[in-house]
PDB file of C-alpha atoms in Angstrom:
ATOM      1  CA  MET L   1      -2.226 128.909 118.488  1.00  0.00           C
ATOM      2  CA  THR L   2      -0.285 131.528 116.545  1.00  0.00           C
ATOM      3  CA  GLU L   3       0.445 129.685 113.468  1.00  0.00           C
ATOM      4  CA  LEU L   4      -1.975 127.254 111.841  1.00  0.00           C
ATOM      5  CA  SER L   5      -0.501 123.805 111.037  1.00  0.00           C
ATOM      6  CA  LEU L   6      -1.025 122.493 107.632  1.00  0.00           C
ATOM      7  CA  PRO L   7      -3.870 120.041 108.843  1.00  0.00           C
ATOM      8  CA  ALA L   8      -5.518 122.942 110.507  1.00  0.00           C
ATOM      9  CA  LYS L   9      -5.577 124.641 107.100  1.00  0.00           C
ATOM     10  CA  ALA L  10      -6.792 121.645 105.310  1.00  0.00           C
ATOM     11  CA  TYR L  11      -9.526 121.387 107.905  1.00  0.00           C
ATOM     12  CA  LEU L  12     -10.623 124.854 107.577  1.00  0.00           C
ATOM     13  CA  LEU L  13     -10.699 124.890 103.706  1.00  0.00           C
ATOM     14  CA  ALA L  14     -13.105 121.845 104.193  1.00  0.00           C
ATOM     15  CA  CYS L  15     -15.282 123.614 106.170  1.00  0.00           C
ATOM     16  CA  ASP L  16     -18.694 124.954 104.967  1.00  0.00           C
ATOM     17  CA  VAL L  17     -18.669 128.366 106.967  1.00  0.00           C
ATOM     18  CA  ILE L  18     -22.056 129.120 105.701  1.00  0.00           C
ATOM     19  CA  HIS L  19     -23.922 126.381 107.131  1.00  0.00           C
ATOM     20  CA  ASP L  20     -21.186 125.768 109.963  1.00  0.00           C
ATOM     21  CA  SER L  21     -20.799 122.165 108.958  1.00  0.00           C
ATOM     22  CA  LEU L  22     -18.161 119.558 107.657  1.00  0.00           C
ATOM     23  CA  ARG L  23     -20.054 118.137 104.709  1.00  0.00           C
ATOM     24  CA  ASP L  24     -18.090 114.793 104.102  1.00  0.00           C
ATOM     25  CA  ARG L  25     -16.259 113.685 107.345  1.00  0.00           C
ATOM     26  CA  ARG L  26     -14.743 110.528 105.678  1.00  0.00           C
ATOM     27  CA  ARG L  27     -13.256 112.740 103.090  1.00  0.00           C
ATOM     28  CA  ALA L  28     -12.152 115.394 105.747  1.00  0.00           C
ATOM     29  CA  SER L  29     -10.486 112.804 107.747  1.00  0.00           C
ATOM     30  CA  LEU L  30      -8.372 111.498 105.029  1.00  0.00           C
ATOM     31  CA  LEU L  31      -7.462 115.036 104.095  1.00  0.00           C
ATOM     32  CA  ILE L  32      -6.483 115.715 107.485  1.00  0.00           C
ATOM     33  CA  ARG L  33      -4.412 112.868 107.975  1.00  0.00           C
ATOM     34  CA  GLY L  34      -2.600 113.228 104.706  1.00  0.00           C
ATOM     35  CA  ALA L  35      -2.141 117.087 105.598  1.00  0.00           C
ATOM     36  CA  ALA L  36      -0.466 115.833 109.156  1.00  0.00           C
ATOM     37  CA  MET L  37       1.862 113.477 107.218  1.00  0.00           C
ATOM     38  CA  THR L  38       2.797 115.967 104.869  1.00  0.00           C
ATOM     39  CA  ASP L  39       3.337 118.643 107.687  1.00  0.00           C
ATOM     40  CA  LEU L  40       5.845 116.204 108.899  1.00  0.00           C
ATOM     41  CA  VAL L  41       7.680 115.884 105.836  1.00  0.00           C
ATOM     42  CA  LEU L  42       7.800 119.874 105.235  1.00  0.00           C
ATOM     43  CA  ARG L  43       9.110 119.993 108.797  1.00  0.00           C
ATOM     44  CA  GLY L  44      11.848 117.436 108.207  1.00  0.00           C
ATOM     45  CA  ARG L  45      10.503 114.959 110.732  1.00  0.00           C
ATOM     46  CA  ALA L  46       9.464 112.430 108.161  1.00  0.00           C
ATOM     47  CA  THR L  47      11.056 111.036 104.982  1.00  0.00           C
ATOM     48  CA  ASP L  48      10.686 108.235 102.556  1.00  0.00           C
ATOM     49  CA  THR L  49      12.964 105.274 102.767  1.00  0.00           C
ATOM     50  CA  ASP L  50      12.115 102.562 100.160  1.00  0.00           C
ATOM     51  CA  GLY L  51       8.642 103.489  99.920  1.00  0.00           C
ATOM     52  CA  ARG L  52       8.145 103.465 103.711  1.00  0.00           C
ATOM     53  CA  VAL L  53       7.728 106.407 106.371  1.00  0.00           C
ATOM     54  CA  THR L  54      10.606 106.697 108.555  1.00  0.00           C
ATOM     55  CA  LEU L  55      11.453 109.517 111.251  1.00  0.00           C
ATOM     56  CA  SER L  56      14.134 112.006 111.060  1.00  0.00           C
ATOM     57  CA  GLY L  57      15.143 114.730 113.521  1.00  0.00           C
ATOM     58  CA  ALA L  58      14.482 114.723 117.355  1.00  0.00           C
ATOM     59  CA  GLY L  59      12.245 116.507 119.970  1.00  0.00           C
ATOM     60  CA  PRO L  60       8.554 117.564 119.775  1.00  0.00           C
ATOM     61  CA  THR L  61       6.976 119.756 117.088  1.00  0.00           C
ATOM     62  CA  GLY L  62       5.115 121.683 119.393  1.00  0.00           C
ATOM     63  CA  ASP L  63       1.886 120.769 117.961  1.00  0.00           C
ATOM     64  CA  LEU L  64      -0.399 118.121 119.754  1.00  0.00           C
ATOM     65  CA  VAL L  65      -1.852 116.636 116.775  1.00  0.00           C
ATOM     66  CA  LEU L  66       1.474 116.522 114.878  1.00  0.00           C
ATOM     67  CA  ASP L  67       3.201 115.122 118.300  1.00  0.00           C
ATOM     68  CA  GLU L  68       0.799 112.441 118.496  1.00  0.00           C
ATOM     69  CA  LEU L  69       1.261 111.220 114.972  1.00  0.00           C
ATOM     70  CA  LEU L  70       5.031 111.437 115.625  1.00  0.00           C
ATOM     71  CA  ALA L  71       4.546 109.034 118.414  1.00  0.00           C
ATOM     72  CA  GLU L  72       2.498 106.542 116.360  1.00  0.00           C
ATOM     73  CA  ILE L  73       5.130 106.197 113.874  1.00  0.00           C
ATOM     74  CA  ALA L  74       7.900 105.858 116.253  1.00  0.00           C
ATOM     75  CA  GLY L  75       5.794 102.841 117.861  1.00  0.00           C
ATOM     76  CA  GLU L  76       5.512 101.037 114.383  1.00  0.00           C
ATOM     77  CA  ARG L  77       7.549  99.242 112.404  1.00  0.00           C
ATOM     78  CA  PRO L  78       8.271 100.946 108.925  1.00  0.00           C
ATOM     79  CA  ARG L  79       4.967 101.452 107.117  1.00  0.00           C
ATOM     80  CA  LYS L  80       3.982 102.682 103.804  1.00  0.00           C
ATOM     81  CA  TRP L  81       2.524 106.081 103.375  1.00  0.00           C
ATOM     82  CA  LYS L  82      -0.944 104.978 102.302  1.00  0.00           C
ATOM     83  CA  TRP L  83      -1.089 102.719 105.495  1.00  0.00           C
ATOM     84  CA  TRP L  84      -0.425 105.740 107.458  1.00  0.00           C
ATOM     85  CA  VAL L  85      -2.499 108.101 105.920  1.00  0.00           C
ATOM     86  CA  ARG L  86      -5.525 105.641 106.344  1.00  0.00           C
ATOM     87  CA  LYS L  87      -4.693 104.630 109.970  1.00  0.00           C
ATOM     88  CA  ASP L  88      -7.030 106.432 112.544  1.00  0.00           C
ATOM     89  CA  ALA L  89      -7.977 109.279 110.179  1.00  0.00           C
ATOM     90  CA  ARG L  90     -11.193 109.690 112.006  1.00  0.00           C
ATOM     91  CA  GLY L  91      -9.348 109.989 115.657  1.00  0.00           C
ATOM     92  CA  THR L  92      -6.860 112.508 114.141  1.00  0.00           C
ATOM     93  CA  LEU L  93      -9.628 114.651 112.551  1.00  0.00           C
ATOM     94  CA  GLU L  94     -11.453 114.719 116.009  1.00  0.00           C
ATOM     95  CA  ALA L  95      -8.217 115.319 117.702  1.00  0.00           C
ATOM     96  CA  LEU L  96      -7.699 118.264 115.278  1.00  0.00           C
ATOM     97  CA  GLU L  97     -11.265 119.768 116.094  1.00  0.00           C
ATOM     98  CA  SER L  98     -10.678 119.801 119.888  1.00  0.00           C
ATOM     99  CA  GLN L  99      -7.555 121.703 119.391  1.00  0.00           C
ATOM    100  CA  LEU L 100      -8.975 124.221 117.198  1.00  0.00           C
ATOM    101  CA  ASP L 101     -11.840 124.549 119.594  1.00  0.00           C
ATOM    102  CA  ALA L 102      -9.636 125.089 122.577  1.00  0.00           C
ATOM    103  CA  ALA L 103      -7.686 127.617 120.370  1.00  0.00           C
ATOM    104  CA  GLY L 104     -10.545 129.549 119.871  1.00  0.00           C
ATOM    105  CA  VAL L 105     -10.256 129.127 115.928  1.00  0.00           C
ATOM    106  CA  LEU L 106     -13.521 127.574 115.961  1.00  0.00           C
ATOM    107  CA  GLU L 107     -16.624 126.603 117.941  1.00  0.00           C
ATOM    108  CA  LEU L 108     -17.415 123.090 117.994  1.00  0.00           C
ATOM    109  CA  ARG L 109     -20.901 121.720 118.921  1.00  0.00           C
ATOM    110  CA  THR L 110     -21.336 118.157 119.654  1.00  0.00           C
ATOM    111  CA  GLY L 111     -24.594 116.301 120.038  1.00  0.00           C
ATOM    112  CA  ARG L 112     -26.539 113.475 118.710  1.00  0.00           C
ATOM    113  CA  ILE L 113     -28.838 112.981 115.678  1.00  0.00           C
ATOM    114  CA  LEU L 114     -32.200 111.127 116.880  1.00  0.00           C
ATOM    115  CA  GLY L 115     -30.600 110.700 120.076  1.00  0.00           C
ATOM    116  CA  LEU L 116     -28.296 107.856 118.680  1.00  0.00           C
ATOM    117  CA  PHE L 117     -25.806 109.331 116.338  1.00  0.00           C
ATOM    118  CA  PRO L 118     -23.083 111.343 117.443  1.00  0.00           C
ATOM    119  CA  SER L 119     -22.703 114.807 115.539  1.00  0.00           C
ATOM    120  CA  ARG L 120     -20.030 117.448 115.521  1.00  0.00           C
ATOM    121  CA  ARG L 121     -20.767 120.828 114.024  1.00  0.00           C
ATOM    122  CA  PRO L 122     -18.036 123.326 113.586  1.00  0.00           C
ATOM    123  CA  THR L 123     -18.407 127.242 113.582  1.00  0.00           C
ATOM    124  CA  VAL L 124     -15.401 129.012 112.131  1.00  0.00           C
ATOM    125  CA  ARG L 125     -15.133 132.198 114.189  1.00  0.00           C
ATOM    126  CA  ASP L 126     -13.233 134.177 111.735  1.00  0.00           C
ATOM    127  CA  PRO L 127     -14.342 133.218 108.130  1.00  0.00           C
ATOM    128  CA  ALA L 128     -11.846 135.800 106.769  1.00  0.00           C
ATOM    129  CA  VAL L 129      -9.201 133.130 107.685  1.00  0.00           C
ATOM    130  CA  VAL L 130     -10.838 130.547 105.190  1.00  0.00           C
ATOM    131  CA  ASP L 131     -11.072 133.220 102.580  1.00  0.00           C
ATOM    132  CA  ARG L 132      -7.202 133.924 103.007  1.00  0.00           C
ATOM    133  CA  LEU L 133      -6.407 130.330 102.753  1.00  0.00           C
ATOM    134  CA  ARG L 134      -8.449 129.895  99.648  1.00  0.00           C
ATOM    135  CA  ALA L 135      -6.808 133.006  98.209  1.00  0.00           C
ATOM    136  CA  ARG L 136      -3.429 131.257  98.899  1.00  0.00           C
ATOM    137  CA  VAL L 137      -4.640 128.328  97.057  1.00  0.00           C
ATOM    138  CA  ASP L 138      -6.017 130.169  94.101  1.00  0.00           C
ATOM    139  CA  GLN L 139      -2.626 131.940  93.731  1.00  0.00           C
ATOM    140  CA  ALA L 140      -0.936 128.695  93.940  1.00  0.00           C
ATOM    141  CA  LEU L 141      -2.752 127.160  91.514  1.00  0.00           C
ATOM    142  CA  ARG L 142      -3.488 130.179  88.982  1.00  0.00           C
ATOM    143  CA  GLY L 143      -0.544 132.715  89.742  1.00  0.00           C
ATOM    144  CA  PRO L 144       2.340 133.400  87.411  1.00  0.00           C
ATOM    145  CA  SER L 145       4.886 132.029  89.639  1.00  0.00           C
ATOM    146  CA  PRO L 146       6.957 128.788  88.618  1.00  0.00           C
ATOM    147  CA  VAL L 147       5.685 125.660  90.714  1.00  0.00           C
ATOM    148  CA  SER L 148       9.508 125.920  92.283  1.00  0.00           C
ATOM    149  CA  GLU L 149       9.041 129.282  93.522  1.00  0.00           C
ATOM    150  CA  VAL L 150       5.403 128.607  95.219  1.00  0.00           C
ATOM    151  CA  ASP L 151       5.750 128.617  99.009  1.00  0.00           C
ATOM    152  CA  ALA L 152       6.031 125.019 100.177  1.00  0.00           C
ATOM    153  CA  GLY L 153       3.006 125.200 102.329  1.00  0.00           C
ATOM    154  CA  ASP L 154       0.679 126.600  99.934  1.00  0.00           C
ATOM    155  CA  ALA L 155       1.924 124.087  97.196  1.00  0.00           C
ATOM    156  CA  ALA L 156       1.203 121.209  99.711  1.00  0.00           C
ATOM    157  CA  LEU L 157      -2.270 122.681 100.685  1.00  0.00           C
ATOM    158  CA  THR L 158      -3.273 123.137  97.127  1.00  0.00           C
ATOM    159  CA  ALA L 159      -2.187 119.579  96.228  1.00  0.00           C
ATOM    160  CA  LEU L 160      -4.012 117.837  99.315  1.00  0.00           C
ATOM    161  CA  ALA L 161      -7.315 119.934  98.337  1.00  0.00           C
ATOM    162  CA  ALA L 162      -7.085 118.643  94.729  1.00  0.00           C
ATOM    163  CA  ALA L 163      -6.410 115.139  95.813  1.00  0.00           C
ATOM    164  CA  VAL L 164      -9.761 114.761  97.741  1.00  0.00           C
ATOM    165  CA  GLU L 165     -11.627 116.978  95.064  1.00  0.00           C
ATOM    166  CA  LEU L 166     -12.754 119.788  97.329  1.00  0.00           C
ATOM    167  CA  ARG L 167     -14.883 121.356  94.805  1.00  0.00           C
ATOM    168  CA  GLN L 168     -15.767 124.328  96.874  1.00  0.00           C
ATOM    169  CA  VAL L 169     -11.809 125.146  96.712  1.00  0.00           C
ATOM    170  CA  ILE L 170     -10.860 123.717  93.409  1.00  0.00           C
ATOM    171  CA  PRO L 171     -13.503 123.081  90.846  1.00  0.00           C
ATOM    172  CA  GLY L 172     -13.375 119.964  88.715  1.00  0.00           C
ATOM    173  CA  ARG L 173     -12.848 122.034  85.432  1.00  0.00           C
ATOM    174  CA  ASP L 174      -9.700 123.622  87.378  1.00  0.00           C
ATOM    175  CA  ARG L 175      -8.409 120.142  88.336  1.00  0.00           C
ATOM    176  CA  ARG L 176      -8.586 119.377  84.638  1.00  0.00           C
ATOM    177  CA  ARG L 177      -7.102 122.485  83.351  1.00  0.00           C
ATOM    178  CA  TYR L 178      -4.185 122.755  85.794  1.00  0.00           C
ATOM    179  CA  LYS L 179      -3.631 119.155  85.973  1.00  0.00           C
ATOM    180  CA  GLU L 180       0.134 119.374  85.224  1.00  0.00           C
ATOM    181  CA  ARG L 181       0.796 122.151  87.741  1.00  0.00           C
ATOM    182  CA  ILE L 182      -1.099 120.203  90.567  1.00  0.00           C
ATOM    183  CA  GLU L 183       1.343 117.180  89.869  1.00  0.00           C
ATOM    184  CA  GLY L 184       4.146 119.790  90.128  1.00  0.00           C
ATOM    185  CA  LEU L 185       2.617 121.295  93.527  1.00  0.00           C
ATOM    186  CA  ALA L 186       2.164 117.767  94.805  1.00  0.00           C
ATOM    187  CA  GLU L 187       5.893 116.794  94.315  1.00  0.00           C
ATOM    188  CA  ARG L 188       6.567 119.791  96.506  1.00  0.00           C
ATOM    189  CA  GLY L 189       4.425 117.857  99.307  1.00  0.00           C
ATOM    190  CA  GLY L 190       6.268 114.391  99.437  1.00  0.00           C
ATOM    191  CA  ASP L 191       4.536 110.875  99.230  1.00  0.00           C
ATOM    192  CA  ALA L 192       1.910 111.520 101.436  1.00  0.00           C
ATOM    193  CA  VAL L 193      -0.071 113.376  98.544  1.00  0.00           C
ATOM    194  CA  PRO L 194      -0.213 110.557  96.143  1.00  0.00           C
ATOM    195  CA  ALA L 195      -1.082 108.147  98.801  1.00  0.00           C
ATOM    196  CA  LEU L 196      -4.128 110.292  99.784  1.00  0.00           C
ATOM    197  CA  ARG L 197      -5.055 110.734  96.304  1.00  0.00           C
ATOM    198  CA  LYS L 198      -5.170 106.660  95.843  1.00  0.00           C
ATOM    199  CA  LEU L 199      -7.035 106.568  99.133  1.00  0.00           C
ATOM    200  CA  PHE L 200      -9.686 108.967  97.863  1.00  0.00           C
ATOM    201  CA  ARG L 201     -10.118 107.326  94.537  1.00  0.00           C
ATOM    202  CA  GLU L 202     -10.825 104.110  96.501  1.00  0.00           C
ATOM    203  CA  LEU L 203     -13.297 105.641  98.863  1.00  0.00           C
ATOM    204  CA  ARG L 204     -15.080 107.426  95.827  1.00  0.00           C
ATOM    205  CA  ALA L 205     -15.210 103.879  93.889  1.00  0.00           C
ATOM    206  CA  VAL L 206     -16.786 102.255  97.017  1.00  0.00           C
ATOM    207  CA  ARG L 207     -19.439 104.837  97.109  1.00  0.00           C
ATOM    208  CA  ALA L 208     -20.175 104.529  93.616  1.00  0.00           C
ATOM    209  CA  SER L 209     -20.580 100.754  93.777  1.00  0.00           C
ATOM    210  CA  ALA L 210     -22.900 100.988  97.003  1.00  0.00           C
ATOM    211  CA  ALA L 211     -25.085 103.722  95.055  1.00  0.00           C
ATOM    212  CA  ALA L 212     -25.163 101.456  91.988  1.00  0.00           C
ATOM    213  CA  SER L 213     -26.190  98.474  94.332  1.00  0.00           C
ATOM    214  CA  SER L 214     -28.884 100.365  96.119  1.00  0.00           C
ATOM    215  CA  GLY L 215     -30.113 101.861  93.059  1.00  0.00           C
ATOM    216  CA  GLY L 216     -30.581  98.661  91.293  1.00  0.00           C
ATOM    217  CA  SER L 217     -32.357  96.891  94.301  1.00  0.00           C
TER     218      SER L 217
END
């Protein structure tokens, strides 16, 4: 893998390189699926038609995860962005992990917790790659360049990280401080970013409700 795809970059940002873990796989799965959809937009392979995803261009991208997603979209009737970001997000996450493992970007250790529940623990082989990605996000968010001059991939990556509230990448105080800039960066990434933001807010609300219910019982 000579060049990391946008979902691969998003995955590495979500990794805890100190503890060799992916802290929140549900959050990460939505992030990766949203990043994959956004990558197709940036490559000119997916576009919006009346609020629904349609394909443009022809031929494979050369990336297995993205090509699988292209095939999924081609086999379905036009659907809204939110539907596509949610659909089989876990499967896309696991496919990406296997791809990165095969490419030597990470070492994926699989097993079972208590002999029952499957576990997947990623070890990023070169943590400096994560440091460089975080630096690019930092520059996109806090740098002097106007939003219009920020690299489209960096703009999308930053907006995606903010959408799922990756605190280790963009702390809450920075999401609030740079709210308008994040919105501008998100516009560079297309319709998958706001769809991802809505899905994550729904997930957060469900978790908050479950926590409140368990606390009251």
